[in-house]
Short mmCIF file of C-alpha atoms in Angstrom, two decimals:
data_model
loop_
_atom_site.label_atom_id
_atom_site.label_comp_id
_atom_site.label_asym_id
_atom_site.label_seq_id
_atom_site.Cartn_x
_atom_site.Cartn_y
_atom_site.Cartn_z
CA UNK Z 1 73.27 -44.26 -119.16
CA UNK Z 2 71.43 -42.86 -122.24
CA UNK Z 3 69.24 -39.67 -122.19
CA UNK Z 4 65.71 -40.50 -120.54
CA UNK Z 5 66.16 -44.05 -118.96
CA UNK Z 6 65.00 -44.19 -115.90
CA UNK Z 7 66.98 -45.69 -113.18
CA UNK Z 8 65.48 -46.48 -109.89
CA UNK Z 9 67.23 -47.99 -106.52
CA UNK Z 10 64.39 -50.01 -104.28
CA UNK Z 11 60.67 -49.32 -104.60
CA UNK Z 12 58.65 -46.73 -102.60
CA UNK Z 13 57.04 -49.76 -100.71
CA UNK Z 14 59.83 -50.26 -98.98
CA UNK Z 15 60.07 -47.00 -98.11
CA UNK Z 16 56.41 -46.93 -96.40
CA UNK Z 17 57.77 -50.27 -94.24
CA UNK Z 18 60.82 -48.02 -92.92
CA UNK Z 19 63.27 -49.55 -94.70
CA UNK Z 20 66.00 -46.51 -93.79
CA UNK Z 21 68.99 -47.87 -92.77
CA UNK Z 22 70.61 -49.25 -95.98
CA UNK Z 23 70.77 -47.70 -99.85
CA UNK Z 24 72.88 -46.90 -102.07
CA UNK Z 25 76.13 -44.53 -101.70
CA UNK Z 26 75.16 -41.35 -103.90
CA UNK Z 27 78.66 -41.84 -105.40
CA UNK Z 28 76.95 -44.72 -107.53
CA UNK Z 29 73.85 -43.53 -107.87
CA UNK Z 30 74.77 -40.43 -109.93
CA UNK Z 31 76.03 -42.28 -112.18
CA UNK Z 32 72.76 -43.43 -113.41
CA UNK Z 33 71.59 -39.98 -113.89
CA UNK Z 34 71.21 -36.04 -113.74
CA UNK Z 35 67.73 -35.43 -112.56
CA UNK Z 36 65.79 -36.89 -109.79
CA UNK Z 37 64.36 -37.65 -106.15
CA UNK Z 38 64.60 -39.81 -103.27
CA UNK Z 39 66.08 -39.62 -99.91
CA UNK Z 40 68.48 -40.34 -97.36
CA UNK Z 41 69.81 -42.70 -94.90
CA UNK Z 42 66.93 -43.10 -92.18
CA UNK Z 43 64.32 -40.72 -94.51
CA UNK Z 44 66.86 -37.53 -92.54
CA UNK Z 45 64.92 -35.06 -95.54
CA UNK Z 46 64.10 -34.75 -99.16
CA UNK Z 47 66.65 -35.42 -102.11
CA UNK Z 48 66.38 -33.02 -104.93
CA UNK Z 49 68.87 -33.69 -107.95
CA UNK Z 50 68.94 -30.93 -111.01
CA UNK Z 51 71.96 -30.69 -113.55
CA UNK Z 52 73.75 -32.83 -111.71
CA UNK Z 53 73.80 -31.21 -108.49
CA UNK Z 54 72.53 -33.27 -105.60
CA UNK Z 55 70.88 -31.68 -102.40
CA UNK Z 56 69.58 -32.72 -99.08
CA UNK Z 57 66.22 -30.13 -98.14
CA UNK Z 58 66.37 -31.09 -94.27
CA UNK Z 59 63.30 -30.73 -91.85
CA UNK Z 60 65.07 -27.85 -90.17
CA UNK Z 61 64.88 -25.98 -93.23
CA UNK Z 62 68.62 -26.30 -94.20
CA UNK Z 63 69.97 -27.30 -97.38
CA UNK Z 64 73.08 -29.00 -97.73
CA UNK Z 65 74.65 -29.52 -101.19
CA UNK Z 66 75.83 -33.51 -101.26
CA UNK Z 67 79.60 -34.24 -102.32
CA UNK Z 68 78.80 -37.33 -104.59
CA UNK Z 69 82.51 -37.51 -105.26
CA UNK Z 70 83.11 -39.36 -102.24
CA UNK Z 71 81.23 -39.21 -98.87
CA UNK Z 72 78.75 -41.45 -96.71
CA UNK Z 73 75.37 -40.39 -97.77
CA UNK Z 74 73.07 -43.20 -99.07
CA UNK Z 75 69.62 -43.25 -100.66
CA UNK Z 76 67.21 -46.21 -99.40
CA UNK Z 77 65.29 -45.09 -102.28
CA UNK Z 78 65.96 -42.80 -105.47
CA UNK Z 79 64.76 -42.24 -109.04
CA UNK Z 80 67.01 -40.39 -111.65
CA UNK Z 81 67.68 -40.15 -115.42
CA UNK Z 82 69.53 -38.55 -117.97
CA UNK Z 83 67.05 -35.88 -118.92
CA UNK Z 84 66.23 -34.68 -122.13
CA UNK Z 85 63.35 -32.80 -122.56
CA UNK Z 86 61.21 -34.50 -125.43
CA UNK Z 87 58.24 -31.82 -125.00
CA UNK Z 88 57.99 -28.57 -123.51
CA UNK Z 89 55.58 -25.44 -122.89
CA UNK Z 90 54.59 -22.31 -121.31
CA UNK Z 91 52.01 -23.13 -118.50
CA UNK Z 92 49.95 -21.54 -115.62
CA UNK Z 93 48.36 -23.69 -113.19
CA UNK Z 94 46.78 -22.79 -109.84
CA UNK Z 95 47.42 -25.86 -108.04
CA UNK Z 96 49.15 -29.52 -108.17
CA UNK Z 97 46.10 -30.73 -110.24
CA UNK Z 98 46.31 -28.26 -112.39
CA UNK Z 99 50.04 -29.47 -113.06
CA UNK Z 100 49.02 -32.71 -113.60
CA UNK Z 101 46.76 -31.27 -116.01
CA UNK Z 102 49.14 -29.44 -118.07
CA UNK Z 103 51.76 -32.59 -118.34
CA UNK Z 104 48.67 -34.89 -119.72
CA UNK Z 105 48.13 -31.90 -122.08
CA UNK Z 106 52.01 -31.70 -123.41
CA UNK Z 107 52.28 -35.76 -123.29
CA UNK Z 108 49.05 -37.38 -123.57
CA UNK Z 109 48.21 -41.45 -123.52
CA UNK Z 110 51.30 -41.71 -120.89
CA UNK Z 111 48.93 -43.24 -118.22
CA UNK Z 112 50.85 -46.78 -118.68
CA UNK Z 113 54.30 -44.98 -118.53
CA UNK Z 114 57.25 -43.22 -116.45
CA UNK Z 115 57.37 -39.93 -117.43
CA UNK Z 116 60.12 -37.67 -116.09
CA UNK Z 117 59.02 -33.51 -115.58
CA UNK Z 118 60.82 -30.29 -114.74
CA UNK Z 119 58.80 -26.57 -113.90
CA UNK Z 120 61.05 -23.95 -113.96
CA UNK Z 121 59.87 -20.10 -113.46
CA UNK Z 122 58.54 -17.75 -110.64
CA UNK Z 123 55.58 -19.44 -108.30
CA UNK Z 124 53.27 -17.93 -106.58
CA UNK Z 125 53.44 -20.10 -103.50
CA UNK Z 126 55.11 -23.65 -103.22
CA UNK Z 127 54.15 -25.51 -99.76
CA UNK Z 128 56.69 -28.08 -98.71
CA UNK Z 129 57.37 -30.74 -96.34
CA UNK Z 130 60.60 -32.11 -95.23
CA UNK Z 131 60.64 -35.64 -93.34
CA UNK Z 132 62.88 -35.13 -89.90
CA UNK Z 133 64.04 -38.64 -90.02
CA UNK Z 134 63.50 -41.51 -88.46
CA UNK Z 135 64.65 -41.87 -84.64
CA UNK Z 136 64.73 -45.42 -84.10
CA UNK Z 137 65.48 -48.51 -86.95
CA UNK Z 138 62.27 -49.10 -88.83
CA UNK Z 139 60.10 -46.31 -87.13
CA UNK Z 140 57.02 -45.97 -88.94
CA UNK Z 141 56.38 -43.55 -92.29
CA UNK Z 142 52.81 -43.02 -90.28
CA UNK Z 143 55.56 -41.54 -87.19
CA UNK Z 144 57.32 -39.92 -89.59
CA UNK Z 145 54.75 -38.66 -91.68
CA UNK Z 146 53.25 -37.21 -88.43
CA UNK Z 147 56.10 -34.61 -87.17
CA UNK Z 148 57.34 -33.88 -90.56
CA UNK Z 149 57.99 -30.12 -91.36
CA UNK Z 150 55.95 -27.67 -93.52
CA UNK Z 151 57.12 -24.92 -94.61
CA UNK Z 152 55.30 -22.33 -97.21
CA UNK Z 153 57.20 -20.10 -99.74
CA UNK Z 154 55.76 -17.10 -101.53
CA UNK Z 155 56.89 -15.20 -104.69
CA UNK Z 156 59.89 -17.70 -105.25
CA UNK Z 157 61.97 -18.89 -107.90
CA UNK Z 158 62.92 -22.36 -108.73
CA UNK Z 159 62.38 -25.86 -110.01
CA UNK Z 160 60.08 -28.60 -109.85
CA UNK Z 161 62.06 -31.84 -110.43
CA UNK Z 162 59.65 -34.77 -110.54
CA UNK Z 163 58.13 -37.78 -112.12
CA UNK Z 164 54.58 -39.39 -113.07
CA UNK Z 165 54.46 -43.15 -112.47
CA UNK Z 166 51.63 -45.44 -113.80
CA UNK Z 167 48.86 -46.64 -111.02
CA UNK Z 168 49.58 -50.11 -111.69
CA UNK Z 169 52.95 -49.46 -110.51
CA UNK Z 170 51.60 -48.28 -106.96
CA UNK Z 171 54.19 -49.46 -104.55
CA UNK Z 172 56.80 -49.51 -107.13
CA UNK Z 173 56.96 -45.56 -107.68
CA UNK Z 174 54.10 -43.46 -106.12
CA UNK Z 175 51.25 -43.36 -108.67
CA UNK Z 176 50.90 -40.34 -110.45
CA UNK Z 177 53.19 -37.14 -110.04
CA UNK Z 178 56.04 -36.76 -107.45
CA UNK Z 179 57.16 -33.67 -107.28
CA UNK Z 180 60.49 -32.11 -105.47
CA UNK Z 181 61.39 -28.56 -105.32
CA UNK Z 182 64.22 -26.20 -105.08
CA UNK Z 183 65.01 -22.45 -105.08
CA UNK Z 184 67.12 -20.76 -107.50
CA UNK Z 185 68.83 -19.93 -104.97
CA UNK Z 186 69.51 -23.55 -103.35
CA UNK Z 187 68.31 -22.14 -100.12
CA UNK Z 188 64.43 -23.08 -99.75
CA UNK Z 189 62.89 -26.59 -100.82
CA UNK Z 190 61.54 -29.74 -100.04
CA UNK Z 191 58.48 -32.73 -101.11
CA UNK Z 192 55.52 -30.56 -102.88
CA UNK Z 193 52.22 -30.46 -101.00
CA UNK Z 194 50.91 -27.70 -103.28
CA UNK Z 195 51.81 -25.17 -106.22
CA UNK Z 196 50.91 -22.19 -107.54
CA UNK Z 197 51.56 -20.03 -110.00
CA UNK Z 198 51.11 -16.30 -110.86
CA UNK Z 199 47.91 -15.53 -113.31
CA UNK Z 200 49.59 -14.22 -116.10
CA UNK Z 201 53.06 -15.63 -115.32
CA UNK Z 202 53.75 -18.59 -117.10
CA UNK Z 203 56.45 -21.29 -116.14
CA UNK Z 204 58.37 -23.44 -118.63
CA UNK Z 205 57.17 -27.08 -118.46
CA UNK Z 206 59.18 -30.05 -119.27
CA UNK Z 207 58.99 -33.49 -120.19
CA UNK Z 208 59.72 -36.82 -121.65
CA UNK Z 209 58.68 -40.22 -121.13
CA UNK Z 210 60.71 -43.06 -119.96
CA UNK Z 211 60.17 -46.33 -121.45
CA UNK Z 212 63.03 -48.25 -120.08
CA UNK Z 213 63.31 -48.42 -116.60
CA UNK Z 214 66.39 -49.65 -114.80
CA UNK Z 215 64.75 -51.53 -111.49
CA UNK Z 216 67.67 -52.26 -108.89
CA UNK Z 217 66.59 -54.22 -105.75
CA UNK Z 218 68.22 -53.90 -102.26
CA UNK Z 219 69.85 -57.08 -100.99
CA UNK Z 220 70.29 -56.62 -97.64
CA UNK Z 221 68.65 -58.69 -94.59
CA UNK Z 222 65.81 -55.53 -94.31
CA UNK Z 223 64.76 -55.87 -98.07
CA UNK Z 224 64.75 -59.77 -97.72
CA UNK Z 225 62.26 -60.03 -94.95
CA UNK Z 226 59.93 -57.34 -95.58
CA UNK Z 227 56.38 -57.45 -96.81
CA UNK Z 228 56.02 -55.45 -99.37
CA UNK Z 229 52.13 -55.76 -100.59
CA UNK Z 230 51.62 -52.51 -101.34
CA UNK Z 231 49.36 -50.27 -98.74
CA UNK Z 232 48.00 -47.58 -101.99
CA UNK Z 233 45.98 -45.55 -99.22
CA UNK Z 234 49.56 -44.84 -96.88
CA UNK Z 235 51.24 -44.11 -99.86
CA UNK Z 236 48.53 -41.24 -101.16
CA UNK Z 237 48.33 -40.32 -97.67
CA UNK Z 238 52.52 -39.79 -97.10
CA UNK Z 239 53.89 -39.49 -100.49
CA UNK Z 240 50.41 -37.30 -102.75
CA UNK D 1 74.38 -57.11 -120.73
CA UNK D 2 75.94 -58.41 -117.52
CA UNK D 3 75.50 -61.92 -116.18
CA UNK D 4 72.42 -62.36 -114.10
CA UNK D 5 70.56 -59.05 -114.71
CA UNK D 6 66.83 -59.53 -116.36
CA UNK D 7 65.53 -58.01 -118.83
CA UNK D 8 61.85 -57.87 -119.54
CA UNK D 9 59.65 -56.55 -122.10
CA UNK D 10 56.37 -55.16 -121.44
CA UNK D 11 54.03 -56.86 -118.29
CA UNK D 12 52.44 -59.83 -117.96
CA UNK D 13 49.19 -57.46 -116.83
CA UNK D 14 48.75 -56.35 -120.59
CA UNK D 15 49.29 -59.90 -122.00
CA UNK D 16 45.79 -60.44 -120.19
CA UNK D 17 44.33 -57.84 -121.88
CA UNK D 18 44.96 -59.22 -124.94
CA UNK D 19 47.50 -57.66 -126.27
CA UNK D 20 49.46 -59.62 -128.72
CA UNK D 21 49.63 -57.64 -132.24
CA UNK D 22 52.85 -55.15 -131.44
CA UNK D 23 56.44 -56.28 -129.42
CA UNK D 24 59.84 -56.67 -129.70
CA UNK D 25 61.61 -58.21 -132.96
CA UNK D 26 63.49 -61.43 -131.64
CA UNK D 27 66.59 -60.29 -133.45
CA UNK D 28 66.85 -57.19 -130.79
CA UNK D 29 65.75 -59.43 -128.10
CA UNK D 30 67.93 -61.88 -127.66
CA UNK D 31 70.55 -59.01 -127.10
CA UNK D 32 69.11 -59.01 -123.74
CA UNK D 33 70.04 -62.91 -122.75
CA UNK D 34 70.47 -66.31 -123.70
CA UNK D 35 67.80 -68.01 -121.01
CA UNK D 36 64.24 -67.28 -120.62
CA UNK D 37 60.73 -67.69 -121.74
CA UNK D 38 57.67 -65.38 -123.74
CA UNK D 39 55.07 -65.63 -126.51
CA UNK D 40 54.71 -64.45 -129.71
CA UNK D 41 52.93 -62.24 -132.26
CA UNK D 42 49.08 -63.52 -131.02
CA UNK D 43 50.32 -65.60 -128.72
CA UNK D 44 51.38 -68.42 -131.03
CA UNK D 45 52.53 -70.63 -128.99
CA UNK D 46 55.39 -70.72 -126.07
CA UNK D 47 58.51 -69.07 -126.38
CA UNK D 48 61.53 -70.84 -124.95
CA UNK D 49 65.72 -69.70 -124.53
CA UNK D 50 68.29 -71.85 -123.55
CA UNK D 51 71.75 -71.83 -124.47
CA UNK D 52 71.20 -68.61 -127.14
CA UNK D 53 68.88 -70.39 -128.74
CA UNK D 54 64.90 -69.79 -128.97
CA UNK D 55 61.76 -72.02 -129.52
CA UNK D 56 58.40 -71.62 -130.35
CA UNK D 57 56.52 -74.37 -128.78
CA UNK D 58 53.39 -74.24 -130.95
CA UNK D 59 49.83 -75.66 -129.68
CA UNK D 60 49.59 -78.36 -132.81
CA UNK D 61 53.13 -80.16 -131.07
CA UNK D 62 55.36 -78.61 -133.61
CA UNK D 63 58.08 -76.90 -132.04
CA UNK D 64 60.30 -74.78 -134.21
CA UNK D 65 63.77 -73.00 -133.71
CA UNK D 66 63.92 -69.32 -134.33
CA UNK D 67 65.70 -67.10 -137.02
CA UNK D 68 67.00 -64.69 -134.52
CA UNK D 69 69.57 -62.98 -136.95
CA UNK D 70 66.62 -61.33 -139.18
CA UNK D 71 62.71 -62.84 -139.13
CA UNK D 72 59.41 -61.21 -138.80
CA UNK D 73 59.14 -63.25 -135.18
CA UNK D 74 58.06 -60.38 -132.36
CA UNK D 75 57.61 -61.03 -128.34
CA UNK D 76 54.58 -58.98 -126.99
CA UNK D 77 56.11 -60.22 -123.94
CA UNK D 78 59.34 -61.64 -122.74
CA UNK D 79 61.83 -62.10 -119.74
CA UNK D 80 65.49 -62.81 -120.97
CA UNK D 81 68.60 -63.29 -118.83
CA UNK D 82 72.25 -64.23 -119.55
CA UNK D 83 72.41 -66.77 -116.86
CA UNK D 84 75.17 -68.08 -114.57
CA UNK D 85 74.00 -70.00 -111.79
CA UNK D 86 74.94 -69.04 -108.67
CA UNK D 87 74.00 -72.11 -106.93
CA UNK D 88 73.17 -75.81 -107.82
CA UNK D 89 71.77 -78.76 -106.01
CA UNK D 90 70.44 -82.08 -107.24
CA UNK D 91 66.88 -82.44 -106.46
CA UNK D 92 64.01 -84.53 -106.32
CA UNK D 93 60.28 -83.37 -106.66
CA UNK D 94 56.76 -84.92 -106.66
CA UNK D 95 55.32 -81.70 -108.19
CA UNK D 96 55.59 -77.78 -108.76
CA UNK D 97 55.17 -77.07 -105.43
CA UNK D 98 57.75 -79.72 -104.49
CA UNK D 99 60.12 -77.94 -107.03
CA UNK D 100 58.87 -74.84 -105.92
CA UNK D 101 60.37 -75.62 -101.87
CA UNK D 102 63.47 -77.19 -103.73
CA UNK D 103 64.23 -73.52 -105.34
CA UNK D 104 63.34 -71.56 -101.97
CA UNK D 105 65.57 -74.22 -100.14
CA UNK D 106 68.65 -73.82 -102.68
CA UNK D 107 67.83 -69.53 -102.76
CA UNK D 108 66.46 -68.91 -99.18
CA UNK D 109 65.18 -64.76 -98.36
CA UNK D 110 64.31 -64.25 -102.36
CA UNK D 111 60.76 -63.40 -101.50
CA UNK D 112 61.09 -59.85 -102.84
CA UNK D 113 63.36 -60.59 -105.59
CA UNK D 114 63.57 -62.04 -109.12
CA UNK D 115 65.15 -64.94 -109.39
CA UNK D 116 66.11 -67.42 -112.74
CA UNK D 117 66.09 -71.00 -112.47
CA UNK D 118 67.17 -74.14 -114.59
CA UNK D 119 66.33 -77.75 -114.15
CA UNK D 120 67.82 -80.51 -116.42
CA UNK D 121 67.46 -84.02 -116.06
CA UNK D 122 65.72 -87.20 -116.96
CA UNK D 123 61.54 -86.44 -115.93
CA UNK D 124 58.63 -88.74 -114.96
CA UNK D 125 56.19 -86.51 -116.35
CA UNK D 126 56.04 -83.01 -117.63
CA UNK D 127 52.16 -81.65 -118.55
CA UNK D 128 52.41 -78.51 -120.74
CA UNK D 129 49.89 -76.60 -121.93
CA UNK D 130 50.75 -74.38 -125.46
CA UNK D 131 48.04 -71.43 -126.46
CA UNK D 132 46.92 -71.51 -129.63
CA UNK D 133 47.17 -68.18 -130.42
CA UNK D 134 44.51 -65.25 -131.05
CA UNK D 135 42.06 -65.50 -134.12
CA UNK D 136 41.18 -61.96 -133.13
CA UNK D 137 42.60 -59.06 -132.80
CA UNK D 138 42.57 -58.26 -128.80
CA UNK D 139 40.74 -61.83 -127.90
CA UNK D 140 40.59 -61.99 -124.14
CA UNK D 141 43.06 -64.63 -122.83
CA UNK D 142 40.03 -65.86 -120.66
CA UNK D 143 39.11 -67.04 -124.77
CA UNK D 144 42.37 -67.98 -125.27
CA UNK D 145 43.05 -70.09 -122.21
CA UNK D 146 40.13 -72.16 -122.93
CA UNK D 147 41.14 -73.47 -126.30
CA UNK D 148 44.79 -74.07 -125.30
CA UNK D 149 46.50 -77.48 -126.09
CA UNK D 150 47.56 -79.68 -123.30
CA UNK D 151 50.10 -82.64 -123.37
CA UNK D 152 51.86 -85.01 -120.88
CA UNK D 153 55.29 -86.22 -121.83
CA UNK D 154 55.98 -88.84 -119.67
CA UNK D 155 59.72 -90.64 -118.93
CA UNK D 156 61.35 -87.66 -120.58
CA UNK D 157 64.67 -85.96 -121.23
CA UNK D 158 65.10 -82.40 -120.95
CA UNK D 159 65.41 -78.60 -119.54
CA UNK D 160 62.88 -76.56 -117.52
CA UNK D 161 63.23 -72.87 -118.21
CA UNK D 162 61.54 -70.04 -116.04
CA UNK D 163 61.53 -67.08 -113.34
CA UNK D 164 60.60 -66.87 -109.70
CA UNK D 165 58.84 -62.99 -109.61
CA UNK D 166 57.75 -61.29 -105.97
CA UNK D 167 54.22 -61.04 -105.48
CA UNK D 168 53.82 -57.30 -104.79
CA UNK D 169 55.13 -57.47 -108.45
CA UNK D 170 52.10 -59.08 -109.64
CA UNK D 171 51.30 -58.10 -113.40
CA UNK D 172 54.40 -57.05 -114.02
CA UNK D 173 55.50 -60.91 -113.86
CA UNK D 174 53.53 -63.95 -112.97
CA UNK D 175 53.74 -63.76 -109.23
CA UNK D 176 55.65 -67.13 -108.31
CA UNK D 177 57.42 -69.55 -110.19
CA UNK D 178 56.52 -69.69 -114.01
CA UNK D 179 58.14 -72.52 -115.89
CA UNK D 180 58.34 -73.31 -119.44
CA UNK D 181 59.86 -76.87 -120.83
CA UNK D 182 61.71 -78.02 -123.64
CA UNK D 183 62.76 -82.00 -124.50
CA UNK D 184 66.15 -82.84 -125.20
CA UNK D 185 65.46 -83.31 -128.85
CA UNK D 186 63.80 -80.10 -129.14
CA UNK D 187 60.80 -82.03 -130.19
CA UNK D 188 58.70 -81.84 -126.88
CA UNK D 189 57.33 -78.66 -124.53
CA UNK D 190 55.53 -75.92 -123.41
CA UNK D 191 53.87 -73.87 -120.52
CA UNK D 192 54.40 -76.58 -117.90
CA UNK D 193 51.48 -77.23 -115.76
CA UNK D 194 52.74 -79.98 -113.95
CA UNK D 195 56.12 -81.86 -113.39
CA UNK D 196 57.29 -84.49 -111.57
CA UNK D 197 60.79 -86.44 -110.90
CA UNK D 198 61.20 -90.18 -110.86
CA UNK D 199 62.00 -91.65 -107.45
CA UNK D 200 65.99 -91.62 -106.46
CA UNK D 201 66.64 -90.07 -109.72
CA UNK D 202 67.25 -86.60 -108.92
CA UNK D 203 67.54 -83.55 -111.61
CA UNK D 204 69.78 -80.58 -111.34
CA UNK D 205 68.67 -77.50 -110.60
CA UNK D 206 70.68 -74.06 -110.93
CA UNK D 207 69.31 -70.71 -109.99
CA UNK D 208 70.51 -67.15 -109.42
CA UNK D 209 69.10 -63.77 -108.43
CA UNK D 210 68.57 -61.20 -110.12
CA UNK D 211 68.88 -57.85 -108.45
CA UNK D 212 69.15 -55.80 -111.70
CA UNK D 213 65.90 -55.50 -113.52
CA UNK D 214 65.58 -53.51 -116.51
CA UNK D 215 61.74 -53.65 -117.64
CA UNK D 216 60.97 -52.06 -121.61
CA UNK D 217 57.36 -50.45 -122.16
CA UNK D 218 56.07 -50.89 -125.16
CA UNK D 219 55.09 -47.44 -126.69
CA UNK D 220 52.36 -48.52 -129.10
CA UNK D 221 48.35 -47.21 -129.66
CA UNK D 222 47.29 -50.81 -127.73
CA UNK D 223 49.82 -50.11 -124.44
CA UNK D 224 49.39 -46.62 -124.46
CA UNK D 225 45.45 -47.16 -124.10
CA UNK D 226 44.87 -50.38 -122.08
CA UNK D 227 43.75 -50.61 -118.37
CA UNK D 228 46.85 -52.71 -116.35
CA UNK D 229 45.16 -52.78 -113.41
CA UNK D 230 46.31 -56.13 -112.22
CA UNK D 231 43.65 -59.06 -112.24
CA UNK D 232 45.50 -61.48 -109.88
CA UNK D 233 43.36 -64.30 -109.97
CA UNK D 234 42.99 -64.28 -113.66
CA UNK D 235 46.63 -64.39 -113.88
CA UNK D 236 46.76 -67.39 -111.17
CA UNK D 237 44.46 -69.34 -113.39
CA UNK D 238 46.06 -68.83 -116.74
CA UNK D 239 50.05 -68.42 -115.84
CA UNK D 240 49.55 -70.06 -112.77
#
């Protein structure tokens, strides 16, 4: 796929329904890209994919690096591309809002578009969580969502790998910025509840927008039945 | 591109807005598909592809073939497949809805999906409506609407072109079926309003899913800056 198309398998609606049992085998879905998020068969922790490299942040607070030559790991849901940084900069920012500040800032009038991110540098704190999984077909996100893991990590280095997605695309992506993170030293990571940085200690922001999005829909009996109006209050609540 | 993938530029959510000045040269476009249905520059009129080649169905009855090796022509807003049926059935149908429970018999479980359709055959009566295009920059398609151009072609030959779109994907497509017609002798169509089979004379109608979606944002001043929240109803009554 060209640089900076993004490619997504199944919407985040889905998702909030339980849809866990089916996806695609990460042996396809790399092929669509470099860079991304999603997760794993039954929501069993947070995806994380940087340079290529494709890890599984569990809620036991291992880290497992994913063979996407072969193996049986799906993704019920994922979003990757080809990244190419169109824009970047030095930033500070003291929490997740101030994040989303400094993206609007380096790409502004993106509010109607995909727009693929990467932080790289030393943070003052990241806070994580990491879903455990579902234990029975179709369990709840509310279940889940409930004995996920948290985990906070001071004075670490790594990268945020995320993406902003437009609010009229609630249910499609999760509105606004998604963000994923992972240590430099692939040992420490998860979904981003909060981030901070050092004052004085900038981290290197970047960006590019996505205008061509590559939408591919399940087709199993799961995806066929569900209803997927979208509930924009359970995804804020599970996936902000 | 592969059979049976759709490809779609911009959403239906900022053709309500009014946004009808920028969009895709036809010449690119029709590298996306030979089968499917738009507008043009303004909204002049209905856009119509079948077989490779595209109409504009224009709201004083004229109905002219487009120049898509070069031309000025642009789509603010188009869905394009290269289609291959995967099913067929011959049907009879009192009405849209009647064709509509025809299409969900031939394609059961496509609730959440695209789908592309095709009906050809000898009608009883096919009511189109054609807009008439902006006089302003931005009009509101609530303007718009109300000066379209209806006509009823009764006892007529000819092909119905269109796309069945989910409804938690309202505003990015016309939630439902949306249908636009052509005659025979490419003299006759439109938006189609209404349509209706004679008695024991059934019409064919093919129809395939589309799993594969690959949407195009437009990256203009007027995208970047609109509000796409999605105005359902206004969508029901005007593309309904």
């Amino acid at each position: 796929m060209a640089y900076n198309e993004l490619y997504q398998y199944s919407v985040v609606s889905a998702l909030m329904q339980g849809l866990g049992d089916y996806g695609l085998p990460y042996k396809e879905l790399v092929s669509h890209g470099d860079h991304g998020l999603g997760t794993f068969r039954r929501m069993d922790g947070e995806m994380i994919a940087l340079d290529g490299d494709v890890y599984q942040m569990k809620a036991d607070g291992s880290i497992i690096k994913i063979d996407t030559s072969g193996g049986s790991d799906i993704a019920p849901f994922a979003q990757l591309t080809r990244f190419q940084a169109s824009a970047t900069a030095d930033v500070e920012f003291k929490d997740k809002q101030g994040f989303s500040d400094a993206l609007s800032k380096l790409l502004p009038k993106t509010k109607n578009h995909f727009v693929a991110f990467r932080v790289d540098g030393l943070f003052k704190c990241v806070a994580v969580r990491t879903a455990g999984g579902q234990f029975c077909r179709h369990e709840s996100i509310r279940v889940l969502h409930k004995r996920q893991t948290t985990y906070e990590f001071t004075n670490v280095r790594g990268s945020v790998i995320g993406f902003r997605s437009p609010e009229f695309l609630q249910g499609v992506g999760v509105a606004g910025d998604h963000l994923h993170f992972i240590s430099d030293e692939r040992d420490r990571g998860g979904h981003v509840l909060e981030v901070e940085c050092h004052p004085d200690v900038p981290v290197k922001l970047s960006a590019s927008v996505q205008t061509k999005v590559h939408l591919e829909f399940p087709d199993d009996d799961d995806y066929q039945e569900v209803d997927l109006n979208p509930d924009s209050s359970l995804i804020k609540v599970v996936e902000g």
